[in-house]
């Protein structure tokens, strides 16, 4: 069903219930294929994912192929299902075998760990950087199809390193790798072949912004930077009920703001609020998709957005997590507590 891209929600739910009764009988390929199928169809099955994580011990993961390890990490990240122990175990098993991973498997691994913001052993990103650079160097010497990266893999890799730089900003390996001449030249080659899609152009823009915040300069020519920025700034955003509720309270407070404001970095801010002293504050309504599953941990994309707006656009960023907003008491439609929450968050004079 997943391979054929056919999604039947009732069938996937029923299958998950059956799988839970016999999960201990699954072999390594069964486990990897199952989570991949659910993630590929974007079908949420938290109990199943919890069960598979619990049986995927370090010893069990030793039986996984490199594709199985990469698919496990990718699937959990894709569904925003955070299992720290599982991610640690995958790293332990994968590290000695990274040279046997395909390019796509390496890209999926770093994308997964960056997406969930798993600040695990830095050796993973250091070692993958070593493997990627060795293969890119080989490409300069011989035309070897086995070692060639495609545009999607390369965009996923540099985006991931831009995200994880926050975990260890002084890591010389990450800084050198993500801006290495062979990385930049490979990106420029794919631009010449027009092989980057919209998603990859957006990822490259965020990587380019990381180069700006880290080195004080962008690493690709101005015309290509503008192309990436243009694509990124046109990314469609969906307004949430949380945003509507916050807008109503901002109107009650009487503070001026702009909804869906586009910053110089290309990021769209939910509310650009102007305080009484003339200072602009980026107010973000962070709903469930900004967090890992049911946890209160921001995902990698959200963390990078807040960081880059703060550093490059030069404005304060404040977040309204959905669970905090939903917990505010409302008595007989009296929004006093919601107003007080936003006034304190924005450091506005209390009325």
CSV table of C-alpha atoms in Angstrom, one decimal:
chain,number,residue,atom,x,y,z
A,1,UNK,CA,0.0,0.0,0.0
A,2,UNK,CA,2.7,2.5,0.9
A,3,UNK,CA,4.9,1.6,-2.1
A,4,UNK,CA,1.9,2.1,-4.4
A,5,UNK,CA,1.0,5.3,-2.5
A,6,UNK,CA,-2.4,4.0,-1.7
A,7,UNK,CA,-3.8,5.2,1.7
A,8,UNK,CA,-6.7,3.6,3.4
A,9,UNK,CA,-6.9,5.0,6.9
A,10,UNK,CA,-9.2,2.3,8.2
A,11,UNK,CA,-6.9,-0.4,6.9
A,12,UNK,CA,-3.8,1.2,8.4
A,13,UNK,CA,-5.5,1.5,11.8
A,14,UNK,CA,-6.6,-2.1,11.8
A,15,UNK,CA,-3.2,-3.2,10.7
A,16,UNK,CA,-1.6,-1.3,13.6
A,17,UNK,CA,-3.9,-2.9,16.1
A,18,UNK,CA,-3.0,-6.4,14.8
A,19,UNK,CA,0.7,-5.6,14.7
A,20,UNK,CA,0.7,-4.5,18.4
A,21,UNK,CA,-0.3,-8.1,19.4
A,22,UNK,CA,2.6,-9.7,17.7
A,23,UNK,CA,5.3,-7.0,17.5
A,24,UNK,CA,7.9,-9.2,19.3
A,25,UNK,CA,7.7,-11.6,16.4
A,26,UNK,CA,8.8,-9.0,13.8
A,27,UNK,CA,12.3,-9.3,12.4
A,28,UNK,CA,14.5,-6.2,11.7
A,29,UNK,CA,13.2,-5.8,8.1
A,30,UNK,CA,9.6,-6.1,9.3
A,31,UNK,CA,10.1,-3.3,11.9
A,32,UNK,CA,11.9,-1.0,9.5
A,33,UNK,CA,9.4,-1.6,6.7
A,34,UNK,CA,6.4,-1.0,9.0
A,35,UNK,CA,7.4,2.4,10.3
A,36,UNK,CA,8.5,3.4,6.8
A,37,UNK,CA,5.1,2.5,5.4
A,38,UNK,CA,3.2,4.5,8.0
A,39,UNK,CA,5.6,7.5,7.7
A,40,UNK,CA,5.4,7.4,3.9
A,41,UNK,CA,1.6,7.6,4.0
A,42,UNK,CA,1.8,10.1,6.9
A,43,UNK,CA,-0.5,7.9,9.0
A,44,UNK,CA,-0.1,8.6,12.7
A,45,UNK,CA,0.1,5.5,14.8
A,46,UNK,CA,1.8,6.6,18.1
A,47,UNK,CA,1.1,3.3,20.0
A,48,UNK,CA,2.7,1.3,17.2
A,49,UNK,CA,5.7,3.5,17.0
A,50,UNK,CA,6.2,3.4,20.7
A,51,UNK,CA,6.0,-0.4,20.6
A,52,UNK,CA,8.5,-0.7,17.8
A,53,UNK,CA,10.9,1.7,19.5
A,54,UNK,CA,10.7,-0.4,22.7
A,55,UNK,CA,11.6,-3.6,20.9
A,56,UNK,CA,14.3,-2.0,18.7
A,57,UNK,CA,17.1,-2.4,21.3
A,58,UNK,CA,20.7,-1.8,20.5
A,59,UNK,CA,21.1,-5.6,20.1
A,60,UNK,CA,18.1,-5.8,17.8
A,61,UNK,CA,19.4,-2.9,15.7
A,62,UNK,CA,22.6,-4.8,15.0
A,63,UNK,CA,20.5,-7.0,12.6
A,64,UNK,CA,19.3,-4.0,10.6
A,65,UNK,CA,20.7,-3.2,7.2
A,66,UNK,CA,22.0,0.3,6.6
A,67,UNK,CA,18.8,1.1,4.7
A,68,UNK,CA,16.8,-0.2,7.7
A,69,UNK,CA,18.7,2.0,10.1
A,70,UNK,CA,18.2,5.1,7.9
A,71,UNK,CA,14.6,4.3,7.3
A,72,UNK,CA,13.9,3.9,11.0
A,73,UNK,CA,15.4,7.3,11.8
A,74,UNK,CA,13.7,9.0,8.8
A,75,UNK,CA,10.3,7.5,9.7
A,76,UNK,CA,10.3,8.6,13.3
A,77,UNK,CA,11.5,12.1,12.3
A,78,UNK,CA,8.9,12.3,9.5
A,79,UNK,CA,6.1,11.6,11.9
A,80,UNK,CA,7.5,13.8,14.6
A,81,UNK,CA,7.6,10.8,16.9
A,82,UNK,CA,10.5,11.5,19.3
A,83,UNK,CA,12.2,8.5,21.0
A,84,UNK,CA,15.5,9.6,22.4
A,85,UNK,CA,16.6,6.1,23.4
A,86,UNK,CA,15.9,4.8,19.9
A,87,UNK,CA,17.8,7.6,18.3
A,88,UNK,CA,20.8,7.1,20.6
A,89,UNK,CA,20.8,3.3,19.8
A,90,UNK,CA,20.6,3.9,16.1
A,91,UNK,CA,23.7,6.2,16.3
A,92,UNK,CA,25.7,3.6,18.3
A,93,UNK,CA,24.9,0.9,15.7
A,94,UNK,CA,25.3,3.2,12.6
A,95,UNK,CA,28.6,4.9,13.5
A,96,UNK,CA,31.0,2.0,12.6
A,97,UNK,CA,29.1,1.3,9.4
A,98,UNK,CA,28.6,4.8,7.9
A,99,UNK,CA,31.0,4.1,5.0
A,100,UNK,CA,28.6,1.4,3.9
A,101,UNK,CA,25.6,3.8,3.8
A,102,UNK,CA,24.4,5.0,0.4
A,103,UNK,CA,24.3,8.7,-0.2
A,104,UNK,CA,20.5,8.8,0.2
A,105,UNK,CA,20.8,6.9,3.5
A,106,UNK,CA,23.4,9.4,4.8
A,107,UNK,CA,21.1,12.3,3.8
A,108,UNK,CA,18.1,10.6,5.4
A,109,UNK,CA,20.1,10.1,8.6
A,110,UNK,CA,21.3,13.7,9.1
A,111,UNK,CA,17.9,15.0,8.0
A,112,UNK,CA,16.2,12.9,10.6
A,113,UNK,CA,18.4,13.9,13.5
A,114,UNK,CA,18.3,17.6,12.6
A,115,UNK,CA,14.5,17.5,12.2
A,116,UNK,CA,13.9,16.1,15.6
A,117,UNK,CA,16.6,18.3,17.1
A,118,UNK,CA,18.3,15.3,18.7
A,119,UNK,CA,21.5,16.5,20.3
A,120,UNK,CA,23.1,13.1,20.4
A,121,UNK,CA,26.7,12.2,19.9
A,122,UNK,CA,28.5,14.8,17.7
A,123,UNK,CA,30.4,12.0,16.2
A,124,UNK,CA,27.5,11.2,13.9
A,125,UNK,CA,27.6,14.5,12.1
A,126,UNK,CA,31.4,14.6,12.2
A,127,UNK,CA,31.7,11.1,10.7
A,128,UNK,CA,29.1,11.7,8.0
A,129,UNK,CA,30.8,14.9,7.1
A,130,UNK,CA,34.0,12.9,6.6
A,131,UNK,CA,32.3,10.3,4.4
A,132,UNK,CA,30.5,12.9,2.3
A,133,UNK,CA,33.6,15.0,1.7
A,134,UNK,CA,35.6,11.9,0.7
A,135,UNK,CA,33.0,10.9,-1.8
A,136,UNK,CA,32.7,14.4,-3.3
A,137,UNK,CA,36.5,14.5,-3.6
A,138,UNK,CA,36.3,11.2,-5.5
A,139,UNK,CA,33.8,12.7,-7.9
A,140,UNK,CA,36.4,15.3,-8.8
A,141,UNK,CA,38.8,12.5,-9.8
A,142,UNK,CA,36.5,10.0,-11.5
A,143,UNK,CA,33.0,9.9,-12.8
A,144,UNK,CA,31.6,7.3,-10.5
A,145,UNK,CA,27.8,7.0,-10.5
A,146,UNK,CA,27.8,5.0,-7.3
A,147,UNK,CA,29.3,8.0,-5.4
A,148,UNK,CA,27.3,10.8,-7.1
A,149,UNK,CA,25.0,12.7,-4.9
A,150,UNK,CA,21.7,13.9,-6.3
A,151,UNK,CA,20.3,17.4,-5.8
A,152,UNK,CA,17.8,16.4,-3.1
A,153,UNK,CA,20.4,14.5,-1.1
A,154,UNK,CA,22.8,17.5,-1.1
A,155,UNK,CA,20.1,20.0,-0.2
A,156,UNK,CA,18.9,17.8,2.7
A,157,UNK,CA,22.5,17.4,4.0
A,158,UNK,CA,23.4,21.1,4.0
A,159,UNK,CA,20.0,22.1,5.5
A,160,UNK,CA,20.6,19.5,8.3
A,161,UNK,CA,24.0,20.9,9.2
A,162,UNK,CA,22.6,24.4,9.2
A,163,UNK,CA,20.0,23.2,11.8
A,164,UNK,CA,22.4,21.2,14.0
A,165,UNK,CA,25.0,24.0,14.1
A,166,UNK,CA,22.8,25.4,17.0
A,167,UNK,CA,23.6,22.3,19.1
A,168,UNK,CA,27.3,22.9,18.9
A,169,UNK,CA,28.0,26.3,17.4
A,170,UNK,CA,31.8,26.1,18.0
A,171,UNK,CA,32.1,22.7,16.3
A,172,UNK,CA,34.8,23.3,13.7
A,173,UNK,CA,33.9,20.1,11.7
A,174,UNK,CA,30.4,21.3,11.2
A,175,UNK,CA,31.4,24.8,10.3
A,176,UNK,CA,34.1,23.7,7.8
A,177,UNK,CA,32.0,20.9,6.3
A,178,UNK,CA,28.8,23.0,5.6
A,179,UNK,CA,30.8,25.7,3.8
A,180,UNK,CA,33.5,23.5,2.2
A,181,UNK,CA,34.4,24.4,-1.3
A,182,UNK,CA,33.5,21.0,-2.6
A,183,UNK,CA,30.0,21.4,-1.1
A,184,UNK,CA,29.6,24.8,-2.6
A,185,UNK,CA,30.9,23.7,-6.0
A,186,UNK,CA,28.5,20.7,-6.0
A,187,UNK,CA,25.6,23.0,-5.2
A,188,UNK,CA,26.6,25.4,-8.0
A,189,UNK,CA,26.8,22.4,-10.5
A,190,UNK,CA,23.3,21.4,-9.7
A,191,UNK,CA,22.1,25.0,-10.2
A,192,UNK,CA,23.7,24.9,-13.7
A,193,UNK,CA,21.8,21.8,-14.4
A,194,UNK,CA,18.6,23.3,-13.0
A,195,UNK,CA,18.0,20.2,-10.8
A,196,UNK,CA,16.8,21.9,-7.6
A,197,UNK,CA,13.0,21.9,-7.0
A,198,UNK,CA,11.1,24.3,-4.8
A,199,UNK,CA,11.7,22.3,-1.6
A,200,UNK,CA,15.5,22.2,-2.2
A,201,UNK,CA,15.7,25.9,-3.1
A,202,UNK,CA,14.0,26.7,0.3
A,203,UNK,CA,16.5,24.4,2.1
A,204,UNK,CA,19.4,26.0,0.3
A,205,UNK,CA,18.1,29.5,1.3
A,206,UNK,CA,18.2,28.5,4.9
A,207,UNK,CA,21.7,27.0,4.5
A,208,UNK,CA,22.8,30.2,2.8
A,209,UNK,CA,21.3,32.2,5.7
A,210,UNK,CA,23.3,30.0,8.1
A,211,UNK,CA,26.5,30.9,6.1
A,212,UNK,CA,25.5,34.6,6.5
A,213,UNK,CA,25.0,34.3,10.3
A,214,UNK,CA,28.2,32.1,10.8
A,215,UNK,CA,30.7,33.7,8.4
A,216,UNK,CA,29.2,37.0,7.6
A,217,UNK,CA,28.8,36.2,3.9
A,218,UNK,CA,26.6,34.0,1.7
A,219,UNK,CA,28.3,31.3,-0.2
A,220,UNK,CA,26.5,31.3,-3.5
A,221,UNK,CA,26.3,34.1,-6.1
A,222,UNK,CA,23.8,36.9,-5.7
A,223,UNK,CA,21.5,35.9,-8.5
A,224,UNK,CA,21.2,32.3,-7.1
A,225,UNK,CA,20.7,33.7,-3.6
A,226,UNK,CA,17.9,35.8,-4.9
A,227,UNK,CA,16.3,32.8,-6.6
A,228,UNK,CA,16.4,30.9,-3.4
A,229,UNK,CA,15.0,33.8,-1.4
A,230,UNK,CA,12.2,34.4,-3.9
A,231,UNK,CA,11.1,30.8,-3.7
A,232,UNK,CA,11.4,30.7,0.1
A,233,UNK,CA,9.5,33.9,0.7
A,234,UNK,CA,6.6,32.6,-1.5
A,235,UNK,CA,6.1,29.5,0.5
A,236,UNK,CA,2.4,29.2,1.4
A,237,UNK,CA,1.5,29.4,5.0
A,238,UNK,CA,-1.7,28.1,6.6
A,239,UNK,CA,-3.4,30.3,9.2
A,240,UNK,CA,-4.4,28.4,12.3
A,241,UNK,CA,-7.2,28.9,14.8
A,242,UNK,CA,-4.5,29.7,17.4
A,243,UNK,CA,-3.4,32.7,15.2
A,244,UNK,CA,-7.0,33.8,14.9
A,245,UNK,CA,-7.5,33.7,18.7
A,246,UNK,CA,-4.3,35.6,19.3
A,247,UNK,CA,-5.2,38.2,16.7
A,248,UNK,CA,-8.5,38.8,18.5
A,249,UNK,CA,-6.7,39.4,21.8
A,250,UNK,CA,-4.1,41.7,20.3
A,251,UNK,CA,-7.0,43.7,18.9
A,252,UNK,CA,-8.5,43.9,22.3
A,253,UNK,CA,-5.2,45.1,23.8
A,254,UNK,CA,-4.9,47.7,21.0
A,255,UNK,CA,-1.3,47.0,20.1
A,256,UNK,CA,-0.4,47.6,16.4
A,257,UNK,CA,0.7,44.5,14.5
A,258,UNK,CA,1.1,43.1,11.0
A,259,UNK,CA,-0.1,39.6,10.3
A,260,UNK,CA,2.0,37.2,8.2
A,261,UNK,CA,4.8,39.8,7.9
A,262,UNK,CA,7.6,38.8,5.6
A,263,UNK,CA,11.1,39.6,7.0
A,264,UNK,CA,14.2,40.4,5.0
A,265,UNK,CA,15.3,36.8,5.5
A,266,UNK,CA,12.2,35.6,3.8
A,267,UNK,CA,10.6,34.1,6.9
A,268,UNK,CA,6.9,34.8,7.4
A,269,UNK,CA,6.2,35.9,10.9
A,270,UNK,CA,2.7,35.3,12.4
A,271,UNK,CA,2.6,38.7,14.1
A,272,UNK,CA,5.1,41.6,13.8
A,273,UNK,CA,4.1,43.5,16.9
A,274,UNK,CA,5.1,47.1,17.4
A,275,UNK,CA,5.4,48.0,21.1
A,276,UNK,CA,4.8,51.5,22.5
A,277,UNK,CA,8.5,52.3,22.5
A,278,UNK,CA,8.6,51.5,18.7
A,279,UNK,CA,10.4,48.2,19.1
A,280,UNK,CA,9.3,45.4,16.8
A,281,UNK,CA,8.8,41.9,18.2
A,282,UNK,CA,8.1,38.7,16.3
A,283,UNK,CA,5.3,36.9,17.9
A,284,UNK,CA,4.9,33.3,16.8
A,285,UNK,CA,1.8,31.2,17.3
A,286,UNK,CA,3.4,27.7,17.6
A,287,UNK,CA,0.9,25.0,17.1
A,288,UNK,CA,1.4,21.2,17.3
A,289,UNK,CA,3.3,21.0,14.0
A,290,UNK,CA,6.1,23.0,15.5
A,291,UNK,CA,6.8,20.4,18.1
A,292,UNK,CA,7.8,16.7,18.3
A,293,UNK,CA,4.6,14.7,18.6
A,294,UNK,CA,3.0,15.4,22.0
A,295,UNK,CA,6.2,16.7,23.6
A,296,UNK,CA,7.0,20.3,24.4
A,297,UNK,CA,10.2,20.0,22.3
A,298,UNK,CA,10.5,22.4,19.3
A,299,UNK,CA,11.4,20.6,16.1
A,300,UNK,CA,14.6,21.5,14.1
A,301,UNK,CA,12.8,23.8,11.6
A,302,UNK,CA,11.2,25.9,14.3
A,303,UNK,CA,14.4,26.3,16.2
A,304,UNK,CA,16.3,27.4,13.2
A,305,UNK,CA,13.6,29.9,12.2
A,306,UNK,CA,13.6,31.5,15.6
A,307,UNK,CA,17.3,31.6,15.6
A,308,UNK,CA,17.8,33.1,12.1
A,309,UNK,CA,15.0,35.7,12.6
A,310,UNK,CA,16.6,36.8,15.9
A,311,UNK,CA,20.2,36.9,14.5
A,312,UNK,CA,19.7,38.1,10.9
A,313,UNK,CA,16.5,40.2,11.1
A,314,UNK,CA,17.7,41.5,14.4
A,315,UNK,CA,14.4,41.4,16.3
A,316,UNK,CA,13.2,39.6,19.4
A,317,UNK,CA,11.3,36.4,18.9
A,318,UNK,CA,8.6,35.3,21.4
A,319,UNK,CA,6.6,32.1,21.1
A,320,UNK,CA,3.1,31.2,22.2
A,321,UNK,CA,3.1,27.4,22.5
A,322,UNK,CA,-0.4,26.0,21.9
A,323,UNK,CA,-0.5,24.1,25.1
A,324,UNK,CA,0.2,27.2,27.2
A,325,UNK,CA,-2.5,29.2,25.3
A,326,UNK,CA,-5.0,26.3,25.7
A,327,UNK,CA,-4.4,26.2,29.4
A,328,UNK,CA,-5.3,29.9,30.1
A,329,UNK,CA,-8.5,30.1,32.0
A,330,UNK,CA,-11.5,31.9,30.4
A,331,UNK,CA,-14.4,32.8,32.6
A,332,UNK,CA,-17.7,33.6,30.9
A,333,UNK,CA,-15.9,34.8,27.7
A,334,UNK,CA,-13.8,37.1,29.8
A,335,UNK,CA,-10.4,37.3,28.1
A,336,UNK,CA,-8.6,39.1,30.9
A,337,UNK,CA,-6.1,36.2,31.5
A,338,UNK,CA,-5.3,35.9,27.8
A,339,UNK,CA,-4.7,39.6,27.6
A,340,UNK,CA,-2.4,39.5,30.7
A,341,UNK,CA,-0.5,36.6,29.2
A,342,UNK,CA,0.3,38.5,25.9
A,343,UNK,CA,1.0,41.7,27.7
A,344,UNK,CA,3.6,40.0,29.9
A,345,UNK,CA,5.1,38.0,27.0
A,346,UNK,CA,5.5,41.2,24.9
A,347,UNK,CA,6.5,43.2,27.9
A,348,UNK,CA,3.7,45.7,27.4
A,349,UNK,CA,2.6,48.1,30.0
A,350,UNK,CA,-0.2,46.4,32.0
A,351,UNK,CA,-3.6,48.2,31.9
